[in-house]
Short mmCIF file of C-alpha atoms in Angstrom, two decimals:
data_model
loop_
_atom_site.label_atom_id
_atom_site.label_comp_id
_atom_site.label_asym_id
_atom_site.label_seq_id
_atom_site.Cartn_x
_atom_site.Cartn_y
_atom_site.Cartn_z
CA MET A 1 -15.17 -3.44 -1.44
CA LYS A 2 -14.35 -1.06 -4.21
CA LYS A 3 -10.63 -1.09 -4.75
CA ARG A 4 -8.15 0.67 -6.80
CA TYR A 5 -7.34 -1.43 -9.84
CA LEU A 6 -4.09 -0.44 -11.49
CA LEU A 7 -3.61 -1.33 -15.13
CA LEU A 8 0.01 -1.50 -16.34
CA LEU A 9 0.24 2.32 -16.50
CA LEU A 10 -3.13 4.07 -16.47
CA ILE A 11 -2.14 7.59 -16.18
CA SER A 12 -2.45 11.07 -17.70
CA ILE A 13 -1.00 11.71 -21.07
CA SER A 14 -1.45 15.49 -20.91
CA SER A 15 2.27 16.12 -21.65
CA LEU A 16 1.95 14.53 -25.18
CA ALA A 17 1.52 17.45 -27.51
CA GLN A 18 1.60 16.10 -31.06
CA PHE A 19 -0.59 13.07 -30.80
CA LYS A 20 -4.19 13.11 -29.96
CA PRO A 21 -4.94 11.72 -26.48
CA ALA A 22 -8.11 10.11 -27.81
CA ASP A 23 -6.17 8.15 -30.44
CA PHE A 24 -3.65 6.99 -27.77
CA ASN A 25 -6.30 6.01 -25.32
CA ASN A 26 -8.11 4.06 -28.09
CA ALA A 27 -4.95 2.26 -29.01
CA MET A 28 -4.26 1.38 -25.39
CA GLU A 29 -7.80 0.06 -24.91
CA LEU A 30 -7.31 -2.20 -27.92
CA MET A 31 -4.01 -3.38 -26.45
CA TYR A 32 -5.80 -4.42 -23.29
CA GLY A 33 -8.71 -5.92 -25.27
CA SER A 34 -9.20 -9.47 -26.34
CA SER A 35 -8.49 -9.07 -30.02
CA GLN A 36 -4.74 -9.00 -30.85
CA GLN A 37 -5.47 -8.51 -34.56
CA LYS A 38 -7.50 -5.35 -33.87
CA ALA A 39 -4.62 -3.96 -31.74
CA LEU A 40 -2.07 -4.80 -34.39
CA SER A 41 -4.12 -3.35 -37.27
CA ASN A 42 -4.60 -0.09 -35.42
CA LEU A 43 -0.94 0.09 -34.47
CA GLU A 44 0.19 -0.44 -38.05
CA ALA A 45 -2.17 2.29 -39.24
CA LEU A 46 -0.82 4.70 -36.61
CA GLU A 47 2.82 3.75 -37.62
CA LYS A 48 2.07 4.70 -41.25
CA LYS A 49 0.52 8.06 -40.18
CA TYR A 50 2.89 8.95 -37.32
CA PRO A 51 6.13 7.07 -38.01
CA LYS A 52 8.28 9.33 -35.86
CA GLU A 53 5.98 10.07 -32.96
CA ALA A 54 7.13 9.01 -29.58
CA GLN A 55 3.75 7.70 -28.61
CA VAL A 56 3.52 5.44 -31.63
CA ILE A 57 7.04 4.08 -31.04
CA PHE A 58 5.86 3.47 -27.46
CA LEU A 59 2.72 1.65 -28.65
CA ARG A 60 4.91 -0.72 -30.70
CA GLY A 61 6.92 -1.49 -27.54
CA PHE A 62 3.74 -1.99 -25.56
CA TYR A 63 2.50 -4.39 -28.21
CA GLN A 64 5.74 -6.29 -27.98
CA TYR A 65 5.30 -6.40 -24.15
CA ARG A 66 1.83 -7.81 -24.61
CA ASP A 67 3.21 -10.34 -27.05
CA GLY A 68 5.88 -11.49 -24.59
CA ASP A 69 8.88 -9.85 -26.36
CA GLN A 70 10.39 -7.98 -23.40
CA ASN A 71 13.63 -7.20 -25.09
CA GLY A 72 11.92 -5.62 -28.08
CA ALA A 73 9.57 -3.78 -25.76
CA MET A 74 12.58 -2.39 -23.80
CA MET A 75 14.16 -1.18 -27.09
CA ASN A 76 11.17 0.58 -28.43
CA ILE A 77 10.13 2.14 -25.13
CA SER A 78 13.59 3.45 -24.68
CA ASN A 79 13.52 4.85 -28.24
CA ALA A 80 10.22 6.58 -27.37
CA ILE A 81 11.95 8.11 -24.36
CA LYS A 82 14.80 9.36 -26.58
CA THR A 83 12.38 10.87 -29.01
CA ASN A 84 10.38 12.65 -26.26
CA PRO A 85 12.34 12.89 -22.97
CA LYS A 86 9.21 14.39 -21.33
CA PHE A 87 7.14 11.19 -22.02
CA ALA A 88 6.37 10.34 -18.40
CA PHE A 89 4.17 7.33 -19.39
CA ALA A 90 7.13 5.65 -21.14
CA TYR A 91 9.40 6.05 -18.11
CA GLY A 92 6.67 4.16 -16.05
CA ALA A 93 6.47 1.39 -18.58
CA ARG A 94 10.25 0.99 -18.79
CA ALA A 95 10.40 0.95 -14.98
CA LYS A 96 8.03 -1.97 -14.95
CA LEU A 97 10.28 -3.85 -17.36
CA PHE A 98 13.37 -3.13 -15.33
CA SER A 99 11.55 -4.38 -12.23
CA ALA A 100 10.55 -7.62 -14.01
CA LYS A 101 14.20 -8.21 -14.73
CA GLY A 102 15.25 -7.50 -11.05
CA MET A 103 16.84 -4.22 -11.90
CA LEU A 104 15.15 -2.30 -9.13
CA GLU A 105 17.57 0.64 -8.97
CA LYS A 106 16.99 1.39 -12.64
CA ALA A 107 13.19 1.04 -12.10
CA ILE A 108 13.33 3.53 -9.21
CA LEU A 109 15.40 6.01 -11.36
CA ASP A 110 12.81 5.86 -14.14
CA MET A 111 9.95 6.32 -11.71
CA THR A 112 11.85 9.28 -10.20
CA VAL A 113 12.03 10.90 -13.60
CA ALA A 114 8.30 10.26 -14.15
CA VAL A 115 7.50 11.86 -10.78
CA THR A 116 9.60 14.84 -11.69
CA ILE A 117 7.68 15.29 -14.86
CA GLU A 118 4.23 14.76 -13.26
CA PRO A 119 4.71 15.50 -9.61
CA LYS A 120 1.03 15.15 -8.86
CA ASN A 121 0.51 11.69 -10.36
CA THR A 122 -0.16 9.42 -7.45
CA GLU A 123 0.12 6.29 -9.59
CA PHE A 124 3.79 7.10 -10.06
CA TYR A 125 4.33 7.31 -6.28
CA TYR A 126 2.57 4.01 -5.78
CA LYS A 127 4.84 2.27 -8.36
CA ARG A 128 7.99 3.87 -6.99
CA ALA A 129 6.99 2.85 -3.47
CA GLU A 130 6.50 -0.71 -4.70
CA TYR A 131 9.98 -0.73 -6.20
CA TYR A 132 11.53 0.79 -3.12
CA SER A 133 9.80 -1.79 -0.99
CA LYS A 134 11.20 -4.60 -3.14
CA ASN A 135 14.61 -3.01 -2.90
CA GLN A 136 14.24 -2.94 0.91
CA GLN A 137 14.33 0.86 0.93
CA ASN A 138 11.40 1.06 3.39
CA GLN A 139 11.84 4.55 4.54
CA GLU A 140 11.83 5.83 0.94
CA ALA A 141 8.72 3.84 0.23
CA LEU A 142 6.95 5.17 3.32
CA ASN A 143 7.85 8.68 2.16
CA ASP A 144 6.08 8.10 -1.07
CA TYR A 145 2.89 6.79 0.58
CA LYS A 146 2.97 9.88 2.80
CA LYS A 147 3.20 11.94 -0.44
CA ILE A 148 0.13 10.17 -1.80
CA ILE A 149 -1.77 10.95 1.34
CA GLN A 150 -0.74 14.53 1.01
CA LEU A 151 -1.91 14.69 -2.57
CA THR A 152 -5.11 12.63 -2.13
CA PRO A 153 -6.14 12.52 1.53
CA ILE A 154 -9.21 10.36 0.73
CA ASP A 155 -7.09 7.59 -0.81
CA PHE A 156 -7.65 4.98 1.94
CA ASN A 157 -5.26 2.44 0.37
CA ALA A 158 -2.30 4.75 0.93
CA TYR A 159 -3.02 4.77 4.69
CA TYR A 160 -3.08 1.00 4.73
CA GLU A 161 0.20 0.71 2.77
CA ALA A 162 1.86 3.26 5.04
CA ALA A 163 0.67 1.54 8.19
CA THR A 164 1.77 -1.93 6.97
CA LEU A 165 5.17 -0.59 6.00
CA THR A 166 5.51 1.19 9.42
CA ASP A 167 4.63 -1.99 11.24
CA LEU A 168 7.36 -3.76 9.18
CA MET A 169 9.75 -1.12 10.43
CA ASN A 170 8.80 -1.99 14.12
CA ALA A 171 6.86 1.23 14.61
CA ASN A 172 3.25 2.05 15.30
CA GLY A 173 1.18 1.93 12.10
CA ASP A 174 -2.07 2.67 13.82
CA VAL A 175 -1.44 6.35 13.64
CA PHE A 176 -2.20 6.28 9.91
CA PHE A 177 -5.69 4.96 10.44
CA LYS A 178 -6.30 7.50 13.17
CA GLU A 179 -5.32 10.16 10.71
CA ALA A 180 -7.54 8.59 8.01
CA TYR A 181 -10.62 8.63 10.24
CA LEU A 182 -10.25 12.38 10.53
CA VAL A 183 -10.31 13.00 6.78
CA LYS A 184 -13.54 14.59 5.51
CA GLY A 185 -15.15 12.53 2.71
CA ILE A 186 -13.10 9.34 3.11
CA GLN A 187 -15.04 6.09 2.89
CA LYS A 188 -15.32 5.02 6.51
CA TYR A 189 -16.27 1.51 5.78
CA SER A 190 -13.11 1.10 3.61
CA VAL A 191 -10.97 2.51 6.38
CA ASP A 192 -12.61 0.13 8.87
CA PHE A 193 -12.01 -2.81 6.65
CA LEU A 194 -8.40 -2.02 5.92
CA TYR A 195 -7.76 -1.26 9.67
CA ALA A 196 -9.30 -4.65 10.63
CA LYS A 197 -7.22 -6.33 7.93
CA TYR A 198 -4.08 -4.57 9.15
CA MET A 199 -4.78 -5.75 12.72
CA MET A 200 -5.52 -9.30 11.55
CA ASN A 201 -2.23 -9.49 9.77
CA ALA A 202 -0.57 -8.39 13.06
CA LYS A 203 -2.57 -11.17 14.87
CA ARG A 204 -4.58 -8.63 16.87
CA PHE A 205 -7.78 -10.43 16.32
CA ASP A 206 -9.71 -9.22 19.37
CA ALA A 207 -9.03 -5.62 18.34
CA ALA A 208 -9.92 -6.28 14.79
CA LYS A 209 -13.27 -7.83 15.51
CA PRO A 210 -15.35 -4.63 16.40
CA VAL A 211 -13.72 -2.79 13.54
CA ILE A 212 -14.66 -5.48 10.93
CA GLU A 213 -18.15 -5.50 12.39
CA SER A 214 -18.35 -1.73 11.76
CA ALA A 215 -17.13 -2.28 8.21
CA LEU A 216 -19.75 -4.95 7.56
CA ALA A 217 -22.51 -2.33 7.95
CA ASP A 218 -21.65 -1.68 4.26
CA GLU A 219 -21.28 -5.35 3.40
CA LYS A 220 -22.69 -4.94 -0.13
CA ASN A 221 -19.54 -3.27 -1.18
CA PHE A 222 -17.37 -6.24 -0.22
CA ASP A 223 -16.15 -9.05 -2.57
CA GLY A 224 -15.48 -12.63 -1.72
CA ASP A 225 -11.86 -12.03 -0.63
CA ASP A 226 -12.98 -9.22 1.73
CA LEU A 227 -15.68 -11.40 3.27
CA GLN A 228 -13.16 -14.15 3.85
CA ILE A 229 -11.06 -11.73 5.89
CA ALA A 230 -14.11 -11.06 8.06
CA ALA A 231 -14.68 -14.84 8.41
CA ILE A 232 -11.05 -15.37 9.53
CA ILE A 233 -11.31 -12.68 12.12
CA PHE A 234 -14.44 -14.16 13.49
CA TYR A 235 -12.84 -17.66 13.48
CA LYS A 236 -9.78 -16.37 15.38
CA THR A 237 -12.07 -14.82 18.02
CA LYS A 238 -13.97 -18.15 18.26
CA GLU A 239 -17.24 -16.82 16.81
CA TYR A 240 -17.55 -20.01 14.74
CA GLN A 241 -21.13 -19.46 13.61
CA LYS A 242 -20.41 -16.00 12.26
CA SER A 243 -17.22 -17.26 10.67
CA ALA A 244 -19.24 -19.95 8.84
CA GLU A 245 -21.80 -17.38 7.80
CA TYR A 246 -19.15 -15.14 6.28
CA PHE A 247 -17.29 -17.99 4.58
CA ARG A 248 -20.70 -19.00 2.93
CA LYS A 249 -21.16 -15.45 1.83
CA ALA A 250 -17.57 -15.43 0.38
CA ILE A 251 -18.35 -18.57 -1.52
CA ALA A 252 -21.52 -17.10 -2.91
CA LYS A 253 -19.49 -14.14 -4.25
CA LYS A 254 -16.70 -16.27 -5.55
CA PRO A 255 -17.94 -19.83 -6.03
CA GLY A 256 -14.84 -21.01 -7.90
CA ASP A 257 -12.40 -20.52 -4.98
CA ILE A 258 -11.68 -23.98 -3.48
CA ASN A 259 -9.83 -22.48 -0.46
CA PHE A 260 -13.04 -20.72 0.78
CA ARG A 261 -14.84 -24.07 0.86
CA CYS A 262 -11.94 -25.79 2.61
CA ASN A 263 -11.81 -23.05 5.18
CA LEU A 264 -15.50 -23.42 5.69
CA ALA A 265 -15.03 -27.19 6.16
CA SER A 266 -12.49 -26.40 8.91
CA VAL A 267 -14.99 -24.18 10.69
CA TYR A 268 -17.64 -26.89 10.60
CA ILE A 269 -15.07 -29.27 12.25
CA ASP A 270 -14.79 -26.83 15.18
CA LEU A 271 -18.60 -26.76 15.25
CA LYS A 272 -18.58 -30.57 15.13
CA ASP A 273 -21.17 -30.41 12.38
CA TRP A 274 -19.94 -33.40 10.51
CA GLN A 275 -22.61 -33.53 7.81
CA LYS A 276 -21.72 -29.99 6.82
CA VAL A 277 -18.09 -30.90 6.73
CA LYS A 278 -18.97 -33.65 4.25
CA GLU A 279 -21.28 -31.44 2.16
CA THR A 280 -18.70 -28.63 2.00
CA ALA A 281 -15.88 -31.08 1.05
CA GLU A 282 -18.10 -32.44 -1.73
CA GLY A 283 -18.46 -28.94 -3.11
CA ALA A 284 -14.66 -28.53 -2.97
CA LEU A 285 -14.15 -31.84 -4.73
CA ASP A 286 -16.50 -30.80 -7.47
CA LEU A 287 -14.07 -28.00 -8.18
CA ASP A 288 -10.93 -30.09 -8.06
CA PRO A 289 -11.08 -33.83 -7.24
CA ASP A 290 -7.27 -33.88 -6.81
CA TYR A 291 -6.89 -31.12 -4.23
CA PRO A 292 -5.38 -32.85 -1.13
CA LEU A 293 -7.11 -30.72 1.55
CA SER A 294 -10.61 -31.22 0.16
CA ASN A 295 -10.00 -35.01 0.06
CA MET A 296 -8.90 -34.95 3.69
CA TYR A 297 -11.98 -32.98 4.78
CA MET A 298 -14.14 -35.49 2.92
CA ALA A 299 -12.32 -38.24 4.84
CA ILE A 300 -13.16 -36.49 8.07
CA GLY A 301 -16.81 -35.90 7.14
CA LEU A 302 -17.26 -39.53 6.04
CA LYS A 303 -15.68 -41.02 9.16
CA TRP A 304 -17.89 -38.98 11.44
CA THR A 305 -21.05 -39.70 9.47
CA GLY A 306 -20.70 -43.37 9.64
CA ASN A 307 -18.74 -44.34 6.62
CA GLU A 308 -15.29 -44.95 7.88
CA PRO A 309 -14.12 -47.40 5.09
CA LEU A 310 -14.81 -44.81 2.42
CA GLY A 311 -13.32 -42.06 4.66
CA LEU A 312 -10.12 -44.14 4.87
CA GLU A 313 -9.95 -44.29 1.06
CA TYR A 314 -10.19 -40.46 0.83
CA GLU A 315 -7.61 -40.07 3.53
CA ALA A 316 -5.18 -42.33 1.66
CA LYS A 317 -5.88 -40.33 -1.51
CA ALA A 318 -5.27 -37.05 0.28
CA LYS A 319 -1.91 -38.21 1.64
CA ARG A 320 -0.87 -39.59 -1.76
CA LEU A 321 -1.75 -36.39 -3.61
CA ASN A 322 -0.05 -34.28 -1.01
CA ALA A 323 3.14 -36.33 -1.28
CA GLU A 324 3.01 -36.10 -5.14
CA GLN A 325 2.38 -32.47 -5.33
CA ASN A 326 5.05 -31.55 -2.67
CA LYS A 327 7.53 -33.70 -4.52
CA ASN A 328 6.81 -31.77 -7.76
#
């Protein structure tokens, strides 16, 4: 499913008057890129040309953040704010640093300034809601998700976040999905998927099943993690063949995820298809021979396909690995 992917602070910089947005965007792209030397060379050139510009001071702080120097990043980003108090982007970056240090109230204050400067920037509301939630200010977080819905009614993720938070507050979160279904132009399959996921998290598997089936009409838009959610819902409603089918599809989308394979092996146990248990465990062991669960599934598969002695060896290995890893 196409999701919203948030970079550190991918937002508008329309409020920055003396520095070309194209130069700033190019510098940020280099920061996110794979070449640290290119990012540094570009930054140094900008510092020579614009030594007192808030955006350039910010870029030095961002570079320090990328390089692991959080204290230096905090200092330069704060200096960028002092240079240009209307620099909303910098408040958002500093809020992230505050949050990483556990200083959630300061993070919220910075995001509140950012929201005041750019009141229609939904990314700011998402970040502030995140910090409110971490600070156990659930009602304030919910208010921000409602504001996002008001600003961008087709943002299906906001309905999911609002519903999840409402459920956490022991109220009925379904109302947000009912509202979402009425919005013209919203991606229905995305709403279906998120509603099914929401109900799955609430252990309402029977109610989730027809909704996930509706979502799967647009299956091509789903990634491996999404397909695993469908597989889990089918498993919990005892549709084991469909569960196995969607775990296999999840593996095809994300072949390096060992948990998908272990979950599929578990489904095959319910189906009593011991050869498939063994084959699936072999695939998991190819990814990581020291993963306890895949060794245990291999033990089960071997025992039920006539090789109990080797199965006992894998079982002993699984128990040993589990004990060692839990100890560490």
